[in-house]
Short mmCIF file of C-alpha atoms in Angstrom, two decimals:
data_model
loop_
_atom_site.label_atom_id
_atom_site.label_comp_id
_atom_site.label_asym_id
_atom_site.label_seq_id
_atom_site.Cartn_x
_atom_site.Cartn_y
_atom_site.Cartn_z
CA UNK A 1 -24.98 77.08 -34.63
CA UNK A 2 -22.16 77.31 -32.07
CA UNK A 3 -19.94 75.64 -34.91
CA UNK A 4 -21.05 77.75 -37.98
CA UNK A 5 -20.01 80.56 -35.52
CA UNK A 6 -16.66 79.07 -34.60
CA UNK A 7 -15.98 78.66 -38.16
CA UNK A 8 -16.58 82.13 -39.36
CA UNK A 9 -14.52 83.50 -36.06
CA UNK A 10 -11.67 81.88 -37.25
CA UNK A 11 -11.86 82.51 -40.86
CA UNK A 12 -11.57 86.24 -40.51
CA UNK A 13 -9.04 86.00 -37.30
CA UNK A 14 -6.63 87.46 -39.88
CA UNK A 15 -8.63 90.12 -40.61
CA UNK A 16 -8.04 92.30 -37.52
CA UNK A 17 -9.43 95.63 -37.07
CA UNK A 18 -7.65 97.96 -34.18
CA UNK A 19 -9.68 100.28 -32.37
CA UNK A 20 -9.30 103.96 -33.64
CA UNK A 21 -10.04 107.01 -31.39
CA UNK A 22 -9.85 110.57 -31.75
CA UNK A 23 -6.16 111.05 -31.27
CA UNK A 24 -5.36 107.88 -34.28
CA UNK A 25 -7.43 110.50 -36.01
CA UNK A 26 -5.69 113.66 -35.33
CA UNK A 27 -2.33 112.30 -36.01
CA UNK A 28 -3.57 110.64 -39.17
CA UNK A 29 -4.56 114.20 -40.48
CA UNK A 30 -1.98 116.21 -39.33
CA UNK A 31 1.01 113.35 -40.95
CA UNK A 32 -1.66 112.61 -44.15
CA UNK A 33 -1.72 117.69 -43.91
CA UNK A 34 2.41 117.51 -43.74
CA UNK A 35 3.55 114.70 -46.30
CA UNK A 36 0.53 116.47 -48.88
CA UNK A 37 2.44 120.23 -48.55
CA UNK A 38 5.84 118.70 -48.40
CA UNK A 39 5.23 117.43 -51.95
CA UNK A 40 3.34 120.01 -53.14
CA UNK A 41 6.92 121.89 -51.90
CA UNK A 42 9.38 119.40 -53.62
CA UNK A 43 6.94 118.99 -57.06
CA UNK A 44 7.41 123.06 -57.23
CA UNK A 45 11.11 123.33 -56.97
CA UNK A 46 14.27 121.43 -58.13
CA UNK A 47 13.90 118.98 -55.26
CA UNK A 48 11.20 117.24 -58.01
CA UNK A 49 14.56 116.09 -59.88
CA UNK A 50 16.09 114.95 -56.54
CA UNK A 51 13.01 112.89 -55.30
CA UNK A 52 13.07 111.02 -58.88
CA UNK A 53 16.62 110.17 -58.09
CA UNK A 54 15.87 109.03 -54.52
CA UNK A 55 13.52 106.80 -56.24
CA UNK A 56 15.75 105.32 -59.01
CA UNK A 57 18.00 104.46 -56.30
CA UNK A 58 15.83 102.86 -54.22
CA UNK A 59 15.03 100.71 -57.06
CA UNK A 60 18.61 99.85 -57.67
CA UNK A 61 19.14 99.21 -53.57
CA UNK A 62 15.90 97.38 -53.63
CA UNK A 63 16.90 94.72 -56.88
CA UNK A 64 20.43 94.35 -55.01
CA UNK A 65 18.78 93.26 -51.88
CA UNK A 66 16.88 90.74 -54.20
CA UNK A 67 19.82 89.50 -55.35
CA UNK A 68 22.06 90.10 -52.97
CA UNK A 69 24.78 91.76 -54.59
CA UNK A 70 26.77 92.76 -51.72
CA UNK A 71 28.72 95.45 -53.65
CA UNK A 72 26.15 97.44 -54.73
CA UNK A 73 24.55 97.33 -51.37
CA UNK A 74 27.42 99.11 -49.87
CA UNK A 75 28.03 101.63 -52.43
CA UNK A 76 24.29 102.49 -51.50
CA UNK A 77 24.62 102.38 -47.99
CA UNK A 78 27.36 104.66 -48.13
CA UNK A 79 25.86 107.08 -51.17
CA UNK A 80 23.07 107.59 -48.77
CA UNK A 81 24.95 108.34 -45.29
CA UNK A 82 27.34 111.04 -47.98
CA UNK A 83 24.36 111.81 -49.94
CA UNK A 84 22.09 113.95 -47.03
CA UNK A 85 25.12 115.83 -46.04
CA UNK A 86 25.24 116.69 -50.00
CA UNK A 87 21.50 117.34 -50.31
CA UNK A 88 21.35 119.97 -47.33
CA UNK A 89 24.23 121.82 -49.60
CA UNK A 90 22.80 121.41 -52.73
CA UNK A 91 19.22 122.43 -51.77
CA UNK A 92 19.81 125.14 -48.86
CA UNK A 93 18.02 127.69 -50.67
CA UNK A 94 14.83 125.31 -51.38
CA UNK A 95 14.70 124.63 -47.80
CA UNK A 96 15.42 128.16 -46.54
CA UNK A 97 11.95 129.13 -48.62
CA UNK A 98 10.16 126.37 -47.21
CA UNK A 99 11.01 127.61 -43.87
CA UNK A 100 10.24 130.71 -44.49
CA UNK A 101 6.60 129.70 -46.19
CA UNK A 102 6.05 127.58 -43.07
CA UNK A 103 6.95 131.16 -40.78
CA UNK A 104 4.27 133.10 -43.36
CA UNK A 105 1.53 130.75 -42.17
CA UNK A 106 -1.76 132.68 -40.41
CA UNK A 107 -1.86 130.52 -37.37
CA UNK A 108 1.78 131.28 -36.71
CA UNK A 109 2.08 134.86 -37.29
CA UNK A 110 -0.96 135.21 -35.05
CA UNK A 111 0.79 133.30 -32.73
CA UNK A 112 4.21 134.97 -32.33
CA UNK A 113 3.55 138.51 -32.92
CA UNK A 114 6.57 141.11 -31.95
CA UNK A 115 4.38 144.04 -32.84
CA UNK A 116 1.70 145.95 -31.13
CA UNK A 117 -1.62 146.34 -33.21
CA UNK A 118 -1.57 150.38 -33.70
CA UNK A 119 2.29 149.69 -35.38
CA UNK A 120 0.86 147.49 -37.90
CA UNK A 121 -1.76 149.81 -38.89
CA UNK A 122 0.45 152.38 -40.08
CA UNK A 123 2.25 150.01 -42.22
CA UNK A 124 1.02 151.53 -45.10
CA UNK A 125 -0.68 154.50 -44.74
CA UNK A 126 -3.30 155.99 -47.27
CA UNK A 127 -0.72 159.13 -47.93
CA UNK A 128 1.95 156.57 -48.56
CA UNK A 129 -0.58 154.71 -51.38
CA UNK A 130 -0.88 158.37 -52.70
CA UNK A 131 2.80 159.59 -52.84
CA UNK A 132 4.21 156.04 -54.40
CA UNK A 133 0.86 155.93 -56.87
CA UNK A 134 2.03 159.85 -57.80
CA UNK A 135 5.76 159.06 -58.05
CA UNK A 136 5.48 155.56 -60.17
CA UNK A 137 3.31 157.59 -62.74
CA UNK A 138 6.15 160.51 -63.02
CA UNK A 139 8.56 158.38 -63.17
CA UNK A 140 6.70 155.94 -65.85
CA UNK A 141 5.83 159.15 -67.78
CA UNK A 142 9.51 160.18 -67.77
CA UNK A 143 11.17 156.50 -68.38
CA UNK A 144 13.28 156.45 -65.36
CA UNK A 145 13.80 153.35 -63.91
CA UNK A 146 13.18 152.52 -60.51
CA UNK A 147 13.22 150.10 -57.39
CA UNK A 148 10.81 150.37 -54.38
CA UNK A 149 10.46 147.51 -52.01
CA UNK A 150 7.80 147.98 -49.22
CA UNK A 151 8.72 145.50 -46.71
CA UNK A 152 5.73 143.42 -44.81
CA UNK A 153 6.05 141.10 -42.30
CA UNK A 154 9.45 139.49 -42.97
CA UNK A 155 12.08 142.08 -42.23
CA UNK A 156 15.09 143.09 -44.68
CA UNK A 157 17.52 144.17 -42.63
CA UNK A 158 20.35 142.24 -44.10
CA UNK A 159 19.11 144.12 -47.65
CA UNK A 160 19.05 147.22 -45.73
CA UNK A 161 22.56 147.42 -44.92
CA UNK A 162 23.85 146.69 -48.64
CA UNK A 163 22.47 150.51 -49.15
CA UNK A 164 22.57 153.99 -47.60
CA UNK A 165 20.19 154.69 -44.61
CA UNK A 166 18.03 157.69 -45.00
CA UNK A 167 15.03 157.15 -42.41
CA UNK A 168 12.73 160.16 -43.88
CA UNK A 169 8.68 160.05 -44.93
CA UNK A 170 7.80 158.87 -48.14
CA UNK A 171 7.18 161.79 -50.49
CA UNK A 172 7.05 162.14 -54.17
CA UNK A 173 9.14 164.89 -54.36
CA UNK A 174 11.85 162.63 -52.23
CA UNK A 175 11.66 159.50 -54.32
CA UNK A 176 11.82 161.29 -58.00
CA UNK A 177 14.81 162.80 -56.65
CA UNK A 178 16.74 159.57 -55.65
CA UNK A 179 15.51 157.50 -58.63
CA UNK A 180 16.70 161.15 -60.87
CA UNK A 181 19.50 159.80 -63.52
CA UNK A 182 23.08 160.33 -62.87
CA UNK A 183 22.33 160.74 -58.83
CA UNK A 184 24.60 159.22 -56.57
CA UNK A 185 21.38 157.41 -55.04
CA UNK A 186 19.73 156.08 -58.16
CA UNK A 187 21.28 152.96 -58.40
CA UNK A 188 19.74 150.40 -56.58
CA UNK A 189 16.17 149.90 -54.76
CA UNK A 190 14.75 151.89 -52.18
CA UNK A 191 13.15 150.00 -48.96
CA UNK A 192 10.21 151.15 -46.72
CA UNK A 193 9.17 150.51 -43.83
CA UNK A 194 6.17 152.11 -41.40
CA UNK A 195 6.23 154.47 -43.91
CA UNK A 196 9.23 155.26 -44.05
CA UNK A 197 12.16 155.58 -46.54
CA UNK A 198 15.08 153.65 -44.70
CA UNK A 199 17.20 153.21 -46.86
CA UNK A 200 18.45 154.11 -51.01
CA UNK A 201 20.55 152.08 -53.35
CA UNK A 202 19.81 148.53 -51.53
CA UNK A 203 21.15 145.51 -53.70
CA UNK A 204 18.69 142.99 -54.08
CA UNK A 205 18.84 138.96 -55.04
CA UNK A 206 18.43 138.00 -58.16
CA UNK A 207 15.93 135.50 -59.33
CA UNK A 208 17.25 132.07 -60.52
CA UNK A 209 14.24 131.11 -62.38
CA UNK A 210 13.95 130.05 -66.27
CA UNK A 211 10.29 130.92 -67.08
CA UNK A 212 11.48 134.75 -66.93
CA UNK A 213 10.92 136.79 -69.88
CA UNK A 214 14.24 137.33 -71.63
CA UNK A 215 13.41 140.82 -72.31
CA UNK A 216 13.26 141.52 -68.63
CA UNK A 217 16.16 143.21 -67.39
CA UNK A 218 17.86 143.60 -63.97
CA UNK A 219 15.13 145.33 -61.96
CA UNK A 220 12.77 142.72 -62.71
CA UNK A 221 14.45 139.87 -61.87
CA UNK A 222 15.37 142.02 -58.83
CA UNK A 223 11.83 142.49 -57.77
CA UNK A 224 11.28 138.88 -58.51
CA UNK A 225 14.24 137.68 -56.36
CA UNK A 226 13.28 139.70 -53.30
CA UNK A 227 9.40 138.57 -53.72
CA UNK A 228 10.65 134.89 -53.63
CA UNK A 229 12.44 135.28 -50.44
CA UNK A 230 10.24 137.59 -48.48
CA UNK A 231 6.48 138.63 -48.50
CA UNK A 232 7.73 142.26 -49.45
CA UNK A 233 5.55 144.17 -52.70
CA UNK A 234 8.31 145.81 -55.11
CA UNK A 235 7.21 148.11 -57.20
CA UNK A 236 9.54 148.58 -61.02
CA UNK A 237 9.06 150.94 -63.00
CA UNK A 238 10.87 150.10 -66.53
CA UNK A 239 14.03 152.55 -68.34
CA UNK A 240 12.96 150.72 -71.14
CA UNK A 241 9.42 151.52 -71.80
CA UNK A 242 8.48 153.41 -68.60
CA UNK A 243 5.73 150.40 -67.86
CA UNK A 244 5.10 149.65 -64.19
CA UNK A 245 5.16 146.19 -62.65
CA UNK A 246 4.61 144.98 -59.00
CA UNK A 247 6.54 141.94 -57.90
CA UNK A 248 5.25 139.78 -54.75
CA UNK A 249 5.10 136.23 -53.39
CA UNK A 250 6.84 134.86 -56.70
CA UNK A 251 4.72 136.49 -59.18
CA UNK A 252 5.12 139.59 -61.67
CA UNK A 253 2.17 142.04 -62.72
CA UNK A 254 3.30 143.95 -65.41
CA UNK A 255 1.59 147.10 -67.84
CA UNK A 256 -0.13 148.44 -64.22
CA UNK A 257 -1.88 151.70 -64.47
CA UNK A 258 -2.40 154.27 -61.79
CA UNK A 259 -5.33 152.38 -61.01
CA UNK A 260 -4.33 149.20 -60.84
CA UNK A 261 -1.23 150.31 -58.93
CA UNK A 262 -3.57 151.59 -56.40
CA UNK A 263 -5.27 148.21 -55.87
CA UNK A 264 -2.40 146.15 -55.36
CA UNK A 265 -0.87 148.90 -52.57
CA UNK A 266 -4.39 148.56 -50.91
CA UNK A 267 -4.67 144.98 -51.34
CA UNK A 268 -0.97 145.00 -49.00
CA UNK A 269 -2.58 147.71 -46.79
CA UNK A 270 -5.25 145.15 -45.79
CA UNK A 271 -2.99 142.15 -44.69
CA UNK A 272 -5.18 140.20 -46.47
CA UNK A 273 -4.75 138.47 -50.06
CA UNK A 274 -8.23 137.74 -49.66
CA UNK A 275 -10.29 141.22 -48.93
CA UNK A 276 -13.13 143.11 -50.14
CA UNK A 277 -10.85 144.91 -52.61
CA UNK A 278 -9.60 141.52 -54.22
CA UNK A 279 -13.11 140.12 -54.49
CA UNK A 280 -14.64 142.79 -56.20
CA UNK A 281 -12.31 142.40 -58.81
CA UNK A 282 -11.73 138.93 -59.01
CA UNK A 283 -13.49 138.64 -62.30
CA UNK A 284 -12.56 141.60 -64.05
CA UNK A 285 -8.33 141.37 -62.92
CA UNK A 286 -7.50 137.75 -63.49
CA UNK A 287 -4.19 138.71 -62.51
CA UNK A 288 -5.15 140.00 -59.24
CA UNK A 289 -2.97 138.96 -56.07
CA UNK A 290 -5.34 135.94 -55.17
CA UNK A 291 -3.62 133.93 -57.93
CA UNK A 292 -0.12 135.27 -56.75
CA UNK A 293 0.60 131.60 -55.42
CA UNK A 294 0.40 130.10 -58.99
CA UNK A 295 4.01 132.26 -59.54
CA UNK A 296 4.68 132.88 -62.77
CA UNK A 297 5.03 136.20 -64.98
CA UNK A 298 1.77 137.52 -65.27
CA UNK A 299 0.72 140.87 -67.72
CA UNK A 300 -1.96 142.96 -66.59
CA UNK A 301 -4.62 145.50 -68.80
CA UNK A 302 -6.10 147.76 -66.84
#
């Protein structure tokens, strides 16, 4: 018996199986959490291209190492060493929004937290909803085009001082006159903050993307560009055809009534994508902010 034993022991002494505790466990997750939303990042921006180049080249490095072919080897060595240097230039912006996704997180924000609690209540106020619902549906009734960014969590100075600073409470009567045609203020987008105008004719980044409607004209890609770099709302109201359109996290509502203006400026108010107000319209707007991480131009019927 002692032999059958013996012989079993050292068929399997390859086999071996290390012992695993809770911390093998922890840092299996948290590497197995990290490498999963790292390509989740690079499969949703250009970085997809570069990763199927890394690849291809590690193919190439890998059949020269087969058969050692000494030249090749070195011009890969010394691609690589050149080619991170290149890749952090290429792909700052990429990795600028993946920073500032990773600063957006829950945990974090709960975490470091520069404001007191009673500040960001009266983020948005419930006369603020009212005056911007009011002065999107004048100005959509008159076709006059318009920019208003309400900023959230990450800040916009650096947009703020492109424009004018005004620093006065969000009215209707105050926003149809700086949007009015042929003003020296109407050029541009307005920014609030703690409900608050700060600041008129504010130049905003442009949106790089391709899946934009053609049709769409500065604002829009305006309010896109701005929604991809911060977690601001912008709402646009068209020249064109007077339609209004909120642009946040990457996404574009467009054809919003008063109503469904309303919504998404409460949705905001809440500091919470996933609220009362979103659920109990989750089947009848399939456009509603929940899906905003999908990106993507998006038309909504009210």
């Amino acid at each position: 018996m002692y032999g059958i034993w013996y012989q079993i022991k050292q068929y399997f002494d390859w086999f071996y199986i290390p012992k695993i505790g809770w911390q093998d466990i922890l840092d299996i997750l948290i590497i197995a959490y990290i490498i999963y939303h790292i390509l989740s990042w690079i499969k949703s921006s250009r970085a997809w291209t570069l990763l199927r180049g890394i690849i291809l080249i590690a193919c190439f490095a890998g059949v020269a190492a087969i058969f050692k072919l000494n030249t090749l080897l070195w011009l890969t060595k010394n691609f690589i060493n050149v080619g991170i240097i290149a890749v952090i230039i290429l792909f700052q912006p990429e990795f600028r929004h993946a920073l500032d996704e990773l600063g957006r997180k829950r945990i974090l924000k709960n975490i470091f937290t520069f404001e007191d609690k009673n500040a960001k209540e009266l983020r948005l106020s419930d006369k603020t909803i009212y005056e911007l619902v009011k002065t999107s549906v004048e100005l959509s009734k008159d076709k006059t085009g318009a920019l208003i960014v309400l900023e959230h969590d990450t800040p916009l100075g650096e947009y703020e001082q492109t424009g004018i600073s005004i620093d006065a409470v969000v009215t209707e009567q105050l926003l149809i006159n700086i949007f009015e045609k042929n003003t020296p203020l109407h050029d541009g987008a307005v920014i609030i903050r703690n409900n608050r105008v700060v600041a008129a004719t504010c130049y905003l980044p442009l949106t790089d993307r391709n899946d934009v409607n053609k049709k769409l004209g500065t604002r829009h890609r305006a309010g896109l560009g701005i929604s991809e770099v911060s977690d601001s709302l912008t709402i646009i109201i068209s020249e064109e055809t007077g339609s209004i359109s909120i642009a946040y996290m990457g996404a574009l509502y467009r054809n919003l009534d008063e109503d469904g203006l309303r919504r998404h400026l409460q949705e905001l108010q809440e500091h919470n994508p996933d609220s009362r107000i979103l659920k109990k319209h989750k089947n009848e707007d399939t456009k509603s902010l929940k899906s905003h991480r999908k990106g993507g131009v998006k038309n909504e019927k009210q």
